[in-house]
C-alpha cells in the first residue's frame, strides 16, 4: 500500500526570532522552525518524508508570511516554496479563522477534517494518509485542538499520525507524538478490558514500533515486551470468546508473566519513558482482571469465566460455561477425568435419572450403568448431594435460556430478556460460590 505523507504546519501572527533548534545531536539556526524541520526531513534526521506541506494561515498570519522579516531577507513564503521545489513536494495553503469565539474553533476543526476527507476520497483504498504535525508557531488553543482533530481523523478517515513536533523558545524540539498515541492506547485498552478480544492493542503496538516513536532505544526495549504481552492477552481473550475452558488458565498465567516483564521494563527505564507512565497504570487494571482466570481448580476458574462473560454481555458463553461447570464438578466429585467424554455423559445422565428421566438416562449412553457402577458408594453420595442441591438451578438455567432464544417464536412460552437471564445466572454463580466455601474448609 502506498502512502500520502502530509507535513501540517501553522504560521503564527508574530515574526519569530532566530533560534538554535536542537533535535538529538543536530543543531540548526533559523528564524522559522518550518524550514529547519523540512531540512531535517530531507536529510532523514527526522524520519518522515512528506509528499505535501499544508501551511495553515489566519488573515494576520497571511500578511506576515509573505513579508520579509528584515531588508535583504526572503519571506517565509519564498523560502518555503523554494525548499519544497528543491525537495519535489507540493505546498497547500489552508485558510483559518481567527475570531475569538467557540464557533471559530469548530470552524477550524471542520476545515481540516474536510481537507483530510478530500485526500482520503481521492486516494480511496489505494493509499493511506500519514501526518506529521508541527505546532510550534500555532495558536494558543491549537495543540489541544490538534490532538482531538487527529484522533477524530484516525477513527473516521483512517489517517495515521506519525509525529507531533513542538520547538520551545530555548530551541529544544519536543516530540509530543506520545500524547496522541495515548488516546489510542486508552481507546484500545478500554476495548480490550471490555472484551471480547485485545486485537486492537496488538495492532497498535505493531504500529507504534513501526512509527518514529519507536526510534528511541529505551522505547524499543519496552515495545518488545509490550508486543509479547498484547499477543498473549489476545490469545487469552480468544480462548475465552470460543469457550475453550481447558486453555484459559494456562493462557492467563502466560499473559500475567508477559505483563510482569513489561512492569520490569518500566521500573528499569522509568525516567526515560515517562510518556508510557499512563499506560502502566492501565496495566494494573488489566492484571486485576486477568488474575482470577489463572485459577487451576475448575470450579473457581469456570465461575470467574462466567463472571467475565456476564460483565461483557456474552450471555450464551456464560450459559455454556455454567452447564459445563455442573458436569465438571460432578466429574471431580466422582474422581474421574474431566476430559473423558463418556464419563461426563454418564454423570450427566445420572442427573437425569435422579430427576426421574430414566429413559434419557438409559437410552443416551449405553455404558451408563457400567461407568456408574465403578464409582464408590461415597462418590455416589457426594455426586447425589451436589446434584440434588443444584438440579433446580440446572433446570432453571436451561429454561431461561430457552425462553431467551425461543420465547418470541412460541405462542405459549414465557418470554425473558437478557438482563433477567444475566441476573439469574449471577444468582446461580453466587449459589455455587457459597457451595464451594464449606468444601474448601473441609465440610460437605
Short mmCIF file of C-alpha atoms in Angstrom, two decimals:
data_model
loop_
_atom_site.label_atom_id
_atom_site.label_comp_id
_atom_site.label_asym_id
_atom_site.label_seq_id
_atom_site.Cartn_x
_atom_site.Cartn_y
_atom_site.Cartn_z
CA UNK A 1 0.00 0.00 0.00
CA UNK A 2 1.37 3.44 -0.94
CA UNK A 3 1.35 6.43 1.40
CA UNK A 4 0.42 10.10 1.14
CA UNK A 5 2.56 11.83 3.76
CA UNK A 6 1.49 15.33 4.83
CA UNK A 7 3.51 17.78 6.92
CA UNK A 8 0.98 20.07 8.61
CA UNK A 9 2.36 23.34 9.99
CA UNK A 10 0.99 26.64 11.31
CA UNK A 11 2.15 30.19 10.75
CA UNK A 12 1.53 32.44 13.73
CA UNK A 13 0.79 36.14 13.90
CA UNK A 14 4.26 37.23 15.02
CA UNK A 15 7.72 37.17 13.47
CA UNK A 16 9.88 34.72 15.48
CA UNK A 17 13.48 35.45 16.40
CA UNK A 18 16.44 33.39 15.22
CA UNK A 19 16.83 30.26 17.35
CA UNK A 20 19.27 27.35 17.63
CA UNK A 21 16.90 24.41 17.16
CA UNK A 22 18.10 21.10 18.60
CA UNK A 23 16.97 17.56 17.76
CA UNK A 24 19.24 14.95 19.27
CA UNK A 25 22.76 15.85 18.15
CA UNK A 26 21.52 18.07 15.33
CA UNK A 27 21.58 21.88 15.71
CA UNK A 28 20.11 24.28 13.13
CA UNK A 29 19.96 28.08 13.42
CA UNK A 30 16.85 29.55 11.82
CA UNK A 31 14.10 32.07 12.37
CA UNK A 32 11.38 29.70 11.14
CA UNK A 33 11.15 26.17 12.50
CA UNK A 34 9.28 25.00 9.39
CA UNK A 35 12.45 25.44 7.30
CA UNK A 36 14.56 23.56 9.83
CA UNK A 37 12.02 20.73 10.11
CA UNK A 38 11.82 20.26 6.32
CA UNK A 39 15.60 20.25 6.03
CA UNK A 40 15.84 17.60 8.76
CA UNK A 41 13.17 15.54 6.98
CA UNK A 42 15.05 15.87 3.69
CA UNK A 43 18.22 14.58 5.34
CA UNK A 44 16.32 11.85 7.29
CA UNK A 45 17.31 13.40 10.62
CA UNK A 46 13.58 13.30 11.29
CA UNK A 47 12.30 10.01 9.81
CA UNK A 48 9.34 11.47 7.93
CA UNK A 49 9.34 12.18 4.19
CA UNK A 50 6.42 14.45 3.18
CA UNK A 51 4.70 14.49 -0.19
CA UNK A 52 2.85 17.69 0.70
CA UNK A 53 3.18 20.60 3.12
CA UNK A 54 -0.05 22.13 4.40
CA UNK A 55 0.53 25.67 5.69
CA UNK A 56 -2.30 26.88 7.93
CA UNK A 57 -2.76 30.67 7.85
CA UNK A 58 -5.07 33.16 9.51
CA UNK A 59 -5.65 36.56 7.90
CA UNK A 60 -2.98 38.12 10.12
CA UNK A 61 -0.51 35.27 9.51
CA UNK A 62 -1.03 35.50 5.74
CA UNK A 63 0.11 39.14 5.83
CA UNK A 64 3.27 38.22 7.76
CA UNK A 65 4.30 35.09 5.91
CA UNK A 66 4.58 36.96 2.62
CA UNK A 67 6.63 39.77 4.20
CA UNK A 68 10.41 39.63 4.62
CA UNK A 69 11.40 39.80 8.32
CA UNK A 70 14.08 42.38 7.51
CA UNK A 71 15.53 44.13 4.49
CA UNK A 72 17.55 41.90 2.20
CA UNK A 73 15.94 38.68 3.54
CA UNK A 74 13.39 36.38 1.89
CA UNK A 75 9.93 35.93 3.34
CA UNK A 76 8.91 32.62 4.89
CA UNK A 77 6.66 32.03 1.88
CA UNK A 78 9.51 32.47 -0.59
CA UNK A 79 11.89 30.28 1.41
CA UNK A 80 9.34 27.53 1.98
CA UNK A 81 8.28 27.33 -1.68
CA UNK A 82 11.95 27.24 -2.76
CA UNK A 83 12.70 24.43 -0.32
CA UNK A 84 9.60 22.48 -1.37
CA UNK A 85 10.60 22.80 -5.04
CA UNK A 86 14.09 21.52 -4.18
CA UNK A 87 12.54 18.51 -2.40
CA UNK A 88 9.94 17.90 -5.13
CA UNK A 89 6.95 18.32 -2.84
CA UNK A 90 3.73 20.36 -3.02
CA UNK A 91 2.62 23.21 -0.77
CA UNK A 92 -1.03 23.88 0.01
CA UNK A 93 -2.19 26.98 1.84
CA UNK A 94 -5.11 26.45 4.22
CA UNK A 95 -7.08 29.47 5.49
CA UNK A 96 -8.02 29.51 9.16
CA UNK A 97 -10.48 31.57 11.17
CA UNK A 98 -9.06 33.76 13.95
CA UNK A 99 -12.20 35.12 15.59
CA UNK A 100 -12.08 34.80 19.42
CA UNK A 101 -15.20 32.65 19.84
CA UNK A 102 -16.23 28.99 20.24
CA UNK A 103 -17.67 28.84 16.72
CA UNK A 104 -14.26 29.79 15.33
CA UNK A 105 -12.65 26.75 16.98
CA UNK A 106 -15.21 24.40 15.44
CA UNK A 107 -14.97 26.07 12.03
CA UNK A 108 -11.22 25.49 12.07
CA UNK A 109 -11.75 21.90 13.17
CA UNK A 110 -14.14 21.39 10.26
CA UNK A 111 -11.74 22.94 7.74
CA UNK A 112 -9.00 20.40 8.42
CA UNK A 113 -11.41 17.48 8.71
CA UNK A 114 -12.83 18.32 5.28
CA UNK A 115 -9.33 18.69 3.79
CA UNK A 116 -8.30 15.29 5.13
CA UNK A 117 -11.57 13.77 3.92
CA UNK A 118 -10.87 15.07 0.41
CA UNK A 119 -7.45 13.41 0.42
CA UNK A 120 -8.92 10.13 1.67
CA UNK A 121 -11.61 10.20 -1.03
CA UNK A 122 -9.05 10.93 -3.76
CA UNK A 123 -6.87 8.06 -2.65
CA UNK A 124 -9.76 5.70 -1.89
CA UNK A 125 -8.26 2.37 -0.83
CA UNK A 126 -5.07 2.80 -2.83
CA UNK A 127 -3.04 4.56 -0.13
CA UNK A 128 -3.04 5.65 3.47
CA UNK A 129 -2.74 9.19 4.80
CA UNK A 130 0.10 9.74 7.27
CA UNK A 131 0.65 13.01 9.13
CA UNK A 132 3.43 14.92 10.81
CA UNK A 133 2.19 17.99 12.66
CA UNK A 134 4.25 20.99 13.76
CA UNK A 135 2.52 23.12 16.42
CA UNK A 136 5.50 25.40 17.11
CA UNK A 137 4.08 28.65 15.70
CA UNK A 138 0.44 27.73 16.17
CA UNK A 139 -2.35 29.48 18.09
CA UNK A 140 -2.58 29.03 21.83
CA UNK A 141 -5.50 26.61 21.77
CA UNK A 142 -4.35 24.59 18.80
CA UNK A 143 -2.10 21.98 20.47
CA UNK A 144 -5.20 20.77 22.30
CA UNK A 145 -7.38 21.01 19.20
CA UNK A 146 -4.89 19.10 17.07
CA UNK A 147 -4.98 16.10 19.43
CA UNK A 148 -8.77 15.93 19.16
CA UNK A 149 -8.68 16.52 15.42
CA UNK A 150 -6.12 13.81 14.71
CA UNK A 151 -7.90 11.30 16.92
CA UNK A 152 -11.14 12.07 15.07
CA UNK A 153 -9.44 11.81 11.65
CA UNK A 154 -7.94 8.47 12.65
CA UNK A 155 -11.28 6.96 13.68
CA UNK A 156 -13.40 8.44 10.86
CA UNK A 157 -10.96 8.53 7.94
CA UNK A 158 -8.17 6.16 8.92
CA UNK A 159 -5.49 8.89 8.93
CA UNK A 160 -2.35 7.86 10.81
CA UNK A 161 -0.26 10.21 12.93
CA UNK A 162 3.50 9.70 12.81
CA UNK A 163 4.77 12.80 14.55
CA UNK A 164 3.87 15.91 16.57
CA UNK A 165 6.70 18.44 16.82
CA UNK A 166 6.93 21.44 19.12
CA UNK A 167 10.01 23.67 19.29
CA UNK A 168 10.16 25.60 22.55
CA UNK A 169 11.72 29.07 22.93
CA UNK A 170 15.03 27.61 24.10
CA UNK A 171 15.30 25.74 20.78
CA UNK A 172 14.74 22.23 22.11
CA UNK A 173 12.41 20.33 19.77
CA UNK A 174 9.95 18.15 21.65
CA UNK A 175 8.31 15.04 20.25
CA UNK A 176 4.72 15.14 21.52
CA UNK A 177 3.57 12.15 19.46
CA UNK A 178 3.04 10.10 22.61
CA UNK A 179 0.17 12.42 23.67
CA UNK A 180 -1.81 11.46 20.57
CA UNK A 181 -0.79 7.82 20.88
CA UNK A 182 -2.03 7.85 24.47
CA UNK A 183 -5.54 8.49 23.14
CA UNK A 184 -5.18 5.37 21.02
CA UNK A 185 -3.76 3.37 23.93
CA UNK A 186 -6.70 4.38 26.12
CA UNK A 187 -9.25 3.58 23.40
CA UNK A 188 -7.81 0.16 22.55
CA UNK A 189 -7.11 -0.76 26.18
CA UNK A 190 -10.68 0.12 27.09
CA UNK A 191 -11.97 -2.08 24.28
CA UNK A 192 -9.76 -4.94 25.40
CA UNK A 193 -10.74 -4.57 29.05
CA UNK A 194 -14.38 -4.81 28.00
CA UNK A 195 -13.62 -7.69 25.60
CA UNK A 196 -14.07 -9.86 23.74
CA UNK A 197 -10.51 -9.54 22.37
CA UNK A 198 -7.32 -7.49 22.51
CA UNK A 199 -6.59 -7.40 18.79
CA UNK A 200 -6.68 -3.58 18.77
CA UNK A 201 -3.90 -3.39 21.37
CA UNK A 202 -1.83 -5.92 19.44
CA UNK A 203 -2.25 -3.91 16.22
CA UNK A 204 -1.44 -0.62 17.97
CA UNK A 205 1.82 -1.95 19.43
CA UNK A 206 2.93 -3.01 15.96
CA UNK A 207 2.06 0.43 14.55
CA UNK A 208 3.94 2.25 17.31
CA UNK A 209 7.01 0.06 16.76
CA UNK A 210 6.94 0.93 13.06
CA UNK A 211 6.45 4.67 13.67
CA UNK A 212 9.06 7.27 14.54
CA UNK A 213 8.13 6.88 18.21
CA UNK A 214 9.98 3.57 18.08
CA UNK A 215 13.34 5.09 17.15
CA UNK A 216 14.49 5.52 20.76
CA UNK A 217 16.36 2.54 22.19
CA UNK A 218 14.69 2.64 25.62
CA UNK A 219 11.25 2.73 23.99
CA UNK A 220 12.11 -0.20 21.77
CA UNK A 221 13.17 -2.13 24.87
CA UNK A 222 9.63 -1.70 26.22
CA UNK A 223 7.74 -2.16 22.96
CA UNK A 224 9.15 -5.68 22.55
CA UNK A 225 7.69 -6.95 25.86
CA UNK A 226 4.51 -4.95 25.19
CA UNK A 227 4.06 -6.73 21.88
CA UNK A 228 4.55 -10.12 23.55
CA UNK A 229 2.04 -9.15 26.25
CA UNK A 230 -0.56 -7.94 23.75
CA UNK A 231 -0.25 -11.18 21.75
CA UNK A 232 -0.68 -13.30 24.90
CA UNK A 233 -3.61 -11.14 26.03
CA UNK A 234 -5.32 -11.53 22.69
CA UNK A 235 -4.79 -15.32 22.78
CA UNK A 236 -6.39 -15.41 26.24
CA UNK A 237 -9.40 -13.42 25.07
CA UNK A 238 -9.69 -15.72 22.01
CA UNK A 239 -9.77 -18.78 24.27
CA UNK A 240 -12.47 -17.14 26.38
CA UNK A 241 -14.52 -16.00 23.39
CA UNK A 242 -14.53 -19.54 21.96
CA UNK A 243 -15.18 -21.06 25.44
CA UNK A 244 -12.00 -23.15 25.30
CA UNK A 245 -12.15 -23.76 29.04
CA UNK A 246 -9.11 -26.06 29.10
CA UNK A 247 -6.85 -23.32 27.65
CA UNK A 248 -7.91 -20.38 29.82
CA UNK A 249 -5.86 -20.92 32.99
CA UNK A 250 -2.54 -21.51 31.20
CA UNK A 251 -3.24 -18.62 28.77
CA UNK A 252 -4.00 -16.29 31.69
CA UNK A 253 -0.81 -17.30 33.51
CA UNK A 254 1.26 -16.71 30.35
CA UNK A 255 -0.34 -13.27 29.97
CA UNK A 256 0.49 -12.33 33.57
CA UNK A 257 4.11 -13.42 33.04
CA UNK A 258 4.34 -11.21 29.95
CA UNK A 259 2.74 -8.32 31.85
CA UNK A 260 5.29 -8.69 34.65
CA UNK A 261 8.09 -8.39 32.09
CA UNK A 262 6.52 -5.09 30.94
CA UNK A 263 6.43 -3.89 34.55
CA UNK A 264 10.13 -4.76 34.99
CA UNK A 265 10.97 -2.72 31.87
CA UNK A 266 9.02 0.25 33.26
CA UNK A 267 10.99 0.09 36.50
CA UNK A 268 14.35 -0.13 34.70
CA UNK A 269 13.65 2.81 32.36
CA UNK A 270 11.14 4.83 34.38
CA UNK A 271 12.92 8.19 33.92
CA UNK A 272 13.38 7.67 30.18
CA UNK A 273 9.83 6.55 29.44
CA UNK A 274 7.59 8.93 31.36
CA UNK A 275 5.27 9.06 28.33
CA UNK A 276 4.41 5.40 28.96
CA UNK A 277 3.55 6.01 32.63
CA UNK A 278 -0.22 6.39 31.95
CA UNK A 279 -0.13 3.02 30.19
CA UNK A 280 1.50 1.37 33.22
CA UNK A 281 -1.45 2.50 35.36
CA UNK A 282 -3.90 0.90 32.91
CA UNK A 283 -1.90 -2.34 33.04
CA UNK A 284 -2.65 -2.58 36.76
CA UNK A 285 -6.35 -2.80 35.88
CA UNK A 286 -5.51 -5.45 33.30
CA UNK A 287 -3.74 -7.51 35.95
CA UNK A 288 -6.75 -7.29 38.31
CA UNK A 289 -8.97 -8.54 35.52
CA UNK A 290 -6.78 -11.46 34.44
CA UNK A 291 -5.60 -12.83 37.80
CA UNK A 292 -8.92 -14.61 38.67
CA UNK A 293 -8.58 -16.52 35.38
CA UNK A 294 -5.24 -18.04 36.49
CA UNK A 295 -7.08 -20.43 38.83
CA UNK A 296 -6.01 -24.07 38.50
CA UNK A 297 -9.13 -25.56 40.12
CA UNK A 298 -12.05 -25.97 37.78
CA UNK A 299 -14.93 -24.55 39.80
CA UNK A 300 -13.33 -21.17 40.75
CA UNK A 301 -11.88 -20.88 37.23
CA UNK A 302 -15.20 -21.51 35.49
CA UNK A 303 -17.03 -19.25 37.92
CA UNK A 304 -14.52 -16.49 37.10
CA UNK A 305 -15.17 -17.16 33.40
CA UNK A 306 -18.93 -16.86 33.88
CA UNK A 307 -18.49 -13.51 35.60
CA UNK A 308 -16.15 -12.38 32.82
CA UNK A 309 -18.77 -13.27 30.20
CA UNK A 310 -21.61 -11.63 32.10
CA UNK A 311 -19.61 -8.41 32.54
CA UNK A 312 -19.35 -8.23 28.73
CA UNK A 313 -22.89 -9.23 27.88
CA UNK A 314 -21.71 -12.58 26.43
CA UNK A 315 -24.79 -14.41 27.67
CA UNK A 316 -24.52 -17.57 25.59
CA UNK A 317 -20.87 -18.20 26.54
CA UNK A 318 -21.89 -17.71 30.17
CA UNK A 319 -24.71 -20.24 29.73
CA UNK A 320 -22.42 -22.81 28.09
CA UNK A 321 -19.84 -22.44 30.86
CA UNK A 322 -22.48 -22.79 33.59
CA UNK A 323 -23.76 -26.03 32.04
CA UNK A 324 -20.25 -27.42 31.67
CA UNK A 325 -19.40 -26.33 35.22
CA UNK A 326 -22.08 -28.56 36.78
CA UNK A 327 -20.86 -31.61 34.87
CA UNK A 328 -17.18 -30.80 35.56
CA UNK A 329 -17.81 -30.57 39.30
CA UNK A 330 -19.63 -33.92 39.19
CA UNK A 331 -16.55 -35.43 37.48
CA UNK A 332 -14.30 -34.03 40.21
CA UNK A 333 -16.54 -35.47 42.94
CA UNK A 334 -16.51 -38.81 41.13
CA UNK A 335 -12.72 -38.74 40.82
CA UNK A 336 -12.83 -39.19 37.03
CA UNK A 337 -11.02 -37.37 34.22
CA UNK A 338 -12.95 -34.21 33.38
CA UNK A 339 -11.96 -34.66 29.72
CA UNK A 340 -13.39 -38.21 29.48
CA UNK A 341 -16.42 -37.64 27.26
CA UNK A 342 -18.16 -40.94 28.06
CA UNK A 343 -17.88 -40.42 31.80
CA UNK A 344 -19.07 -36.82 31.51
CA UNK A 345 -22.14 -38.07 29.63
CA UNK A 346 -22.72 -40.80 32.19
CA UNK A 347 -22.69 -38.35 35.08
CA UNK A 348 -25.00 -36.03 33.17
CA UNK A 349 -27.38 -38.93 32.66
CA UNK A 350 -27.15 -39.80 36.34
CA UNK A 351 -28.65 -36.39 36.98
CA UNK A 352 -31.45 -37.20 34.51
CA UNK A 353 -32.08 -40.47 36.35
CA UNK A 354 -32.27 -38.70 39.70
CA UNK A 355 -34.86 -36.36 38.24
CA UNK A 356 -36.90 -39.35 37.08
CA UNK A 357 -35.94 -39.11 33.42
CA UNK A 358 -34.97 -42.79 33.29
CA UNK A 359 -35.49 -43.18 29.54
CA UNK A 360 -32.92 -40.49 28.71
CA UNK A 361 -30.52 -41.97 31.23
CA UNK A 362 -30.64 -45.44 29.70
CA UNK A 363 -31.03 -44.65 26.01
CA UNK A 364 -28.45 -41.90 25.55
CA UNK A 365 -25.42 -43.74 26.93
CA UNK A 366 -25.04 -47.49 26.56
CA UNK A 367 -22.17 -47.64 29.03
CA UNK A 368 -24.07 -45.59 31.61
CA UNK A 369 -24.60 -48.42 34.12
CA UNK A 370 -21.06 -49.76 33.75
CA UNK A 371 -19.48 -46.37 34.38
CA UNK A 372 -21.71 -45.57 37.33
CA UNK A 373 -21.03 -48.97 38.89
CA UNK A 374 -17.31 -48.14 39.00
CA UNK A 375 -17.98 -45.35 41.49
CA UNK A 376 -17.66 -45.95 45.21
CA UNK A 377 -20.62 -45.50 47.50
CA UNK A 378 -19.02 -42.35 48.93
CA UNK A 379 -18.52 -40.86 45.47
CA UNK A 380 -22.12 -41.57 44.52
CA UNK A 381 -23.27 -39.93 47.75
CA UNK A 382 -21.17 -36.81 47.05
CA UNK A 383 -22.49 -36.58 43.49
CA UNK A 384 -26.06 -37.11 44.60
CA UNK A 385 -25.76 -34.41 47.28
CA UNK A 386 -24.29 -31.98 44.74
CA UNK A 387 -26.85 -32.76 42.05
CA UNK A 388 -29.78 -32.69 44.45
CA UNK A 389 -28.67 -29.23 45.57
CA UNK A 390 -28.24 -27.90 42.04
CA UNK A 391 -30.77 -29.79 39.91
CA UNK A 392 -33.21 -26.90 40.24
CA UNK A 393 -30.53 -24.44 39.12
CA UNK A 394 -29.56 -26.62 36.16
CA UNK A 395 -33.19 -26.83 35.06
CA UNK A 396 -33.71 -23.09 35.56
CA UNK A 397 -30.61 -22.18 33.53
CA UNK A 398 -31.90 -24.24 30.59
CA UNK A 399 -35.43 -22.94 30.99
CA UNK A 400 -34.38 -19.27 30.97
CA UNK A 401 -32.04 -19.87 28.07
CA UNK A 402 -34.85 -21.44 26.02
CA UNK A 403 -37.12 -18.54 26.88
CA UNK A 404 -34.40 -16.13 25.80
CA UNK A 405 -33.80 -17.90 22.47
CA UNK A 406 -37.27 -19.10 21.56
CA UNK A 407 -39.75 -17.19 23.72
CA UNK A 408 -40.66 -14.78 20.92
CA UNK A 409 -41.46 -17.55 18.45
CA UNK A 410 -43.54 -19.94 20.54
CA UNK A 411 -47.00 -18.74 21.41
CA UNK A 412 -47.36 -20.14 24.92
CA UNK A 413 -43.71 -20.00 26.02
CA UNK A 414 -42.93 -17.28 28.60
CA UNK A 415 -40.62 -14.56 27.38
CA UNK A 416 -37.49 -13.29 29.11
CA UNK A 417 -34.83 -10.70 28.42
CA UNK A 418 -31.04 -10.80 28.53
CA UNK A 419 -30.94 -8.61 31.64
CA UNK A 420 -33.19 -11.04 33.51
CA UNK A 421 -31.20 -14.03 32.27
CA UNK A 422 -27.98 -12.34 33.35
CA UNK A 423 -29.38 -11.65 36.84
CA UNK A 424 -30.47 -15.30 37.15
CA UNK A 425 -27.04 -16.55 36.12
CA UNK A 426 -25.41 -14.29 38.71
CA UNK A 427 -27.73 -15.77 41.33
CA UNK A 428 -26.62 -19.29 40.34
CA UNK A 429 -22.97 -18.19 40.40
CA UNK A 430 -23.36 -16.98 43.99
CA UNK A 431 -25.08 -20.28 44.87
CA UNK A 432 -22.11 -22.24 43.54
CA UNK A 433 -19.63 -19.95 45.31
CA UNK A 434 -21.45 -20.49 48.60
CA UNK A 435 -21.34 -24.26 47.97
CA UNK A 436 -17.59 -24.12 47.34
CA UNK A 437 -16.71 -22.27 50.57
CA UNK A 438 -17.66 -25.03 53.07
CA UNK A 439 -15.95 -27.63 50.87
CA UNK A 440 -12.73 -25.61 50.97
CA UNK A 441 -12.99 -25.61 54.77
CA UNK A 442 -13.22 -29.39 54.81
CA UNK A 443 -17.00 -29.66 55.35
CA UNK A 444 -19.52 -31.11 52.93
#
